[in-house]
Short mmCIF file of C-alpha atoms in Angstrom, two decimals:
data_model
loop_
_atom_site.label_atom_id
_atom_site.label_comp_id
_atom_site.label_asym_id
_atom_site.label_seq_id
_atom_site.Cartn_x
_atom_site.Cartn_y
_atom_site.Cartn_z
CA UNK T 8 -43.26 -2.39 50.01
CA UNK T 9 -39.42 -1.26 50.73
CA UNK T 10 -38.92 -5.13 49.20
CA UNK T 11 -40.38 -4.51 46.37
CA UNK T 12 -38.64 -1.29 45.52
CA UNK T 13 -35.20 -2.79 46.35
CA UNK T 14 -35.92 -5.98 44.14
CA UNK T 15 -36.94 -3.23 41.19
CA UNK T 16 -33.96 -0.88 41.77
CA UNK T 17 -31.70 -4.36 41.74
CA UNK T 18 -33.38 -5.89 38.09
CA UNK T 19 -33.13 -2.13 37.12
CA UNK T 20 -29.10 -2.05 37.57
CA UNK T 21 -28.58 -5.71 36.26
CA UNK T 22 -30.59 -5.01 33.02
CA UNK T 23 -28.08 -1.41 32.35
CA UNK T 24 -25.39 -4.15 32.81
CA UNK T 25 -26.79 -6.54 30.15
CA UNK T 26 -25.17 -6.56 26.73
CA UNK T 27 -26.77 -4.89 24.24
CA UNK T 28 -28.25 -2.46 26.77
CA UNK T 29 -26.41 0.49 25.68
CA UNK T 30 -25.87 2.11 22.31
CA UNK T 31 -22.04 2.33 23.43
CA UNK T 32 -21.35 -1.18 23.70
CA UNK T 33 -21.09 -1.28 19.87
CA UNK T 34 -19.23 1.40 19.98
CA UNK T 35 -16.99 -0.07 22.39
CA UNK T 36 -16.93 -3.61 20.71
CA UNK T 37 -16.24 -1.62 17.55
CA UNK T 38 -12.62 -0.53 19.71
CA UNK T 39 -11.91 -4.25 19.95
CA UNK T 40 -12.23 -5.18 16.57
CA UNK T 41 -9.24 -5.62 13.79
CA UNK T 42 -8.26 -1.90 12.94
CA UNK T 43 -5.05 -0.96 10.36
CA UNK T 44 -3.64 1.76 9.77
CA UNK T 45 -0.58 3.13 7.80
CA UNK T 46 -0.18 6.71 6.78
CA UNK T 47 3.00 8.92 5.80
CA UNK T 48 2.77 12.50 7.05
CA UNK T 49 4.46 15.32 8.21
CA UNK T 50 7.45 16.55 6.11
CA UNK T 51 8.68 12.95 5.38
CA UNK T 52 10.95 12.51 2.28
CA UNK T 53 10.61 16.06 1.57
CA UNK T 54 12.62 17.79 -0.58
CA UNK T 55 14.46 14.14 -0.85
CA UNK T 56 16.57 13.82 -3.98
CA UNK T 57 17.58 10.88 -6.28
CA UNK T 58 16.12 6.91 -5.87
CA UNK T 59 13.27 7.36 -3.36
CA UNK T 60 11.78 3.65 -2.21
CA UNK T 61 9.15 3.30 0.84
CA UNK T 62 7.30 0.19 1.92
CA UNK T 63 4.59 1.26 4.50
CA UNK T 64 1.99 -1.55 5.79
CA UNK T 65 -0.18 -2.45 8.53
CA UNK T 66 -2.38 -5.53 9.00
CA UNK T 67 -1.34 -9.41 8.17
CA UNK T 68 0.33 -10.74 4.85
CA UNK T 69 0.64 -8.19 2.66
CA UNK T 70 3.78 -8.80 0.24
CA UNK T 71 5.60 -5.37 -1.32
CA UNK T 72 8.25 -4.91 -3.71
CA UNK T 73 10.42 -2.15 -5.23
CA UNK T 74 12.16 -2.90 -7.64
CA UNK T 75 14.77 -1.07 -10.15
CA UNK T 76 17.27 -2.61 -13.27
CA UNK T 77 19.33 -0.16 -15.35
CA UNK T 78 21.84 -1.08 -17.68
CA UNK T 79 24.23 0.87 -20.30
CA UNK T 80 26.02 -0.08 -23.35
CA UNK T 81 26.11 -1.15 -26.96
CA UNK T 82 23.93 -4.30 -25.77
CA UNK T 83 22.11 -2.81 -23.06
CA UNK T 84 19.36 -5.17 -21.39
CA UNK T 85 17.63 -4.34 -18.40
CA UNK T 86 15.08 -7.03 -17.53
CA UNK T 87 12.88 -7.64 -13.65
CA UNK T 88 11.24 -10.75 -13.67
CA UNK T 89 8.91 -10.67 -10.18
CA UNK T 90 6.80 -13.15 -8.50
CA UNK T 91 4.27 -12.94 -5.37
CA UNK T 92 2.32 -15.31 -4.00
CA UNK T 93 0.16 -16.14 -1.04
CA UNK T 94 -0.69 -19.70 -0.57
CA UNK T 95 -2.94 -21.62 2.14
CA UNK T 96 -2.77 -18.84 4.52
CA UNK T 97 -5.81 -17.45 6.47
CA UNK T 98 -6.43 -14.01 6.34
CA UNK T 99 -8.66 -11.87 8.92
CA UNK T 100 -9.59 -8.71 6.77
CA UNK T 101 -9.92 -5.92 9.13
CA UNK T 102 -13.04 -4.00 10.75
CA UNK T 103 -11.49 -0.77 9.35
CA UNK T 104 -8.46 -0.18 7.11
CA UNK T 105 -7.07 3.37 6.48
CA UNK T 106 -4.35 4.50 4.03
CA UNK T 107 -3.01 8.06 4.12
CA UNK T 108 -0.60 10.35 2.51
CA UNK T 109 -0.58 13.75 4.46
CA UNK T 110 1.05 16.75 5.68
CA UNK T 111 3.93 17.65 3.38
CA UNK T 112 5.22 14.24 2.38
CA UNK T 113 7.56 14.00 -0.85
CA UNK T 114 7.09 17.83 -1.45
CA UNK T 115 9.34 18.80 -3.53
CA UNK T 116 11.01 15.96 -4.10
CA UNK T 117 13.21 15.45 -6.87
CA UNK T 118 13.62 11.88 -8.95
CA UNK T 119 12.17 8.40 -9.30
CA UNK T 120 10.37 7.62 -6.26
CA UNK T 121 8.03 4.65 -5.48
CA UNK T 122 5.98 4.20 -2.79
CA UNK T 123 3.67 1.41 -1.99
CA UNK T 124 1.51 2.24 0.72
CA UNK T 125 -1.07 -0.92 2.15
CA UNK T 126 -3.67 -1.12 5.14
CA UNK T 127 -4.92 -4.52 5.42
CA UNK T 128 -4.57 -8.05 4.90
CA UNK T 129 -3.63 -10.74 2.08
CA UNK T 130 -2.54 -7.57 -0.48
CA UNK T 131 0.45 -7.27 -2.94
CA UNK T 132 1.84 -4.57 -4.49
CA UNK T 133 4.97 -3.85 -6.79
CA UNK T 134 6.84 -1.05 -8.72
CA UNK T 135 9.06 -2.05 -11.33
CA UNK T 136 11.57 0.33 -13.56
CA UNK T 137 13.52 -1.14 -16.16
CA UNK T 138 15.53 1.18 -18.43
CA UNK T 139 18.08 0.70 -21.12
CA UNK T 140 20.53 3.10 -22.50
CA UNK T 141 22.62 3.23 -25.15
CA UNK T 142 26.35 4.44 -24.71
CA UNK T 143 27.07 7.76 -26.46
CA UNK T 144 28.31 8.00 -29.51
CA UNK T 145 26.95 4.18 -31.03
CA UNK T 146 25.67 5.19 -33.90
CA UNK T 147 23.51 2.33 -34.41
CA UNK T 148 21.49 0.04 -32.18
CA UNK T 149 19.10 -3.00 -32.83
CA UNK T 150 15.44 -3.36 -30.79
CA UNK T 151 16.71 -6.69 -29.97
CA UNK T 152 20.50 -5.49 -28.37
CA UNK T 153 18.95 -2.37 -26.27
CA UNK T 154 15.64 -3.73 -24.55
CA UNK T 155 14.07 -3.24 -21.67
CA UNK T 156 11.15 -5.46 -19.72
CA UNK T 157 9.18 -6.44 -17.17
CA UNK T 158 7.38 -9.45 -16.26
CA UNK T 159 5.44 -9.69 -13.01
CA UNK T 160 2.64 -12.13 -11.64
CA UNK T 161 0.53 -11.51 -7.93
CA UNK T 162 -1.24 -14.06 -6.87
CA UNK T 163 -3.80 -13.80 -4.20
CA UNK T 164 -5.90 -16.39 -1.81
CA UNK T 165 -9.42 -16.02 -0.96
CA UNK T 166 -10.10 -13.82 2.36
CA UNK T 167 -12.17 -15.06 4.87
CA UNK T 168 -13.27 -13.43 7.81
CA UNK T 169 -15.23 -11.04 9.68
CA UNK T 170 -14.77 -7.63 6.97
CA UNK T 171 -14.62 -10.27 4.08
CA UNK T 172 -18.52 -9.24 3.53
CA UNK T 173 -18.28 -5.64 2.96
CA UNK T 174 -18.46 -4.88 6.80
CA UNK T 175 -16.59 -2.41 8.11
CA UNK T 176 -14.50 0.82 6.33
CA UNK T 177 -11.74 1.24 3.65
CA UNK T 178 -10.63 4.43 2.73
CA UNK T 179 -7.47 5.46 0.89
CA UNK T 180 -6.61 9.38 0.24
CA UNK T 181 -3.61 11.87 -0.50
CA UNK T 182 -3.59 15.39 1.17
CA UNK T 183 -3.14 18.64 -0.88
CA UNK T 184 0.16 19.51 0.24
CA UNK T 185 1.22 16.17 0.11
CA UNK T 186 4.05 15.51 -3.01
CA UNK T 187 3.52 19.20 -4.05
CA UNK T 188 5.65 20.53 -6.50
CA UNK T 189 7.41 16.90 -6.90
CA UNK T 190 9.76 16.02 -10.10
CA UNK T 191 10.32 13.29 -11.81
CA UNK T 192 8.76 9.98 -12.16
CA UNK T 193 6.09 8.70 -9.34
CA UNK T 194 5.00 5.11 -8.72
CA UNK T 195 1.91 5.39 -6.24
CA UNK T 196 0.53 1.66 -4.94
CA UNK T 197 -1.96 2.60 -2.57
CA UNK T 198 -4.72 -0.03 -0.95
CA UNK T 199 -7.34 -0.40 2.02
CA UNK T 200 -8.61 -4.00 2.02
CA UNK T 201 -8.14 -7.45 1.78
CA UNK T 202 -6.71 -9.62 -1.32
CA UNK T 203 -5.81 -7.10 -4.00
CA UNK T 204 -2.64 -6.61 -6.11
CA UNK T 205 -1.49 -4.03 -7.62
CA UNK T 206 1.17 -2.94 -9.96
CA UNK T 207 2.83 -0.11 -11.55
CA UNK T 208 5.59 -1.33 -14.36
CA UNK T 209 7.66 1.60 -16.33
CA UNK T 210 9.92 0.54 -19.06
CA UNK T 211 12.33 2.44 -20.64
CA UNK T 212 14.66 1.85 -24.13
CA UNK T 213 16.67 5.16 -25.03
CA UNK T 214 19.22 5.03 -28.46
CA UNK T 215 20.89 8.86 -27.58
CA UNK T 216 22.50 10.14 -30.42
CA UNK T 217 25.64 11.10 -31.33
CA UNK T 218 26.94 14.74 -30.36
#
């Protein structure tokens, strides 16, 4: 009879230590898994003043670009021509991919700022400002002499892995205090995921007149 309990006490142990036992081995093979996450908090850039730029990324081939052309005269051009592109790469898209503006970031902040912000794999994002500006005191200036432009093309691959289904989380957010009170012009490029592109493109073509 002590045999017998021993043996039951021993298959007892050995099936707790089985996978898939235990509610918390998912939980713990969950901790294992591909996790990103990027997030700008605190008081960073706040208050900041003039040509703000920020790049922020976690995870596995994600392309970002900021870019800015300004030009003044009686033939002003500004022009950006941009290209991105992911070829015959692999890309694991994460488990869980987070994106976060918090605390007091950019409060306050005075200008043109542009931020692209990523979690994830395979992504692109770009913001683009092209502006144009006449000198003061031309009195007259053609659509074709002052011009201003953008071109841009993203181009993604296919992602494969394990969060390529749907599996997993993606979550992107801003907090309230976060670019409070902020002047000027804001480019916000802001993704949780795999394979997207984004874009935000501002062109400007200003004739002042003559005081």
């Amino acid at each position: 009879m002590r045999r017998t309990a021993s043996l039951s006490l021993m298959l007892a142990a050995l099936a707790m230590l089985s996978p898939g036992a235990s509610a918390g081995d998912d939980d713990y093979a969950a901790m294992l898994g591909y996790l990103t996450s990027s997030r700008l908090d605190g008081n960073a850039l706040r208050g900041a003043q003039g040509s703000i730029a920020a790049n922020l990324a976690a995870g596995d081939l994600n392309s970002q670009a900021n870019l800015r052309a300004f030009a003044a005269g009686s033939n002003a051009q500004a022009q950006i021509d941009a290209r991105q592109r992911l070829h015959a790469n692999r890309v694991e898209a994460p488990l869980e991919a987070t994106a976060t503006i918090g605390g007091h970031a950019l409060a306050g902040a005075r200008g043109l700022a542009s931020i692209n912000q990523v979690s994830g794999s395979g992504n692109t994002q770009l913001n683009a400002v092209a502006a144009a500006l006449a000198t003061q005191g031309i009195r007259e200036t053609t659509d074709g002499s002052l011009s201003a432009a953008v071109s841009a093309s993203a181009e993604v691959q296919p992602v494969t892995g394990s969060g390529a289904r749907g599996e997993g989380t993606r979550s992107v957010a801003v907090a309230a205090g976060a670019m409070q009170d902020f002047r000027g012009v804001l480019q916000l490029n802001q993704t949780a995921g795999a394979g997207n592109a984004t874009a935000n493109i501002l062109t400007l073509s200003v004739s002042e007149l003559p005081r």
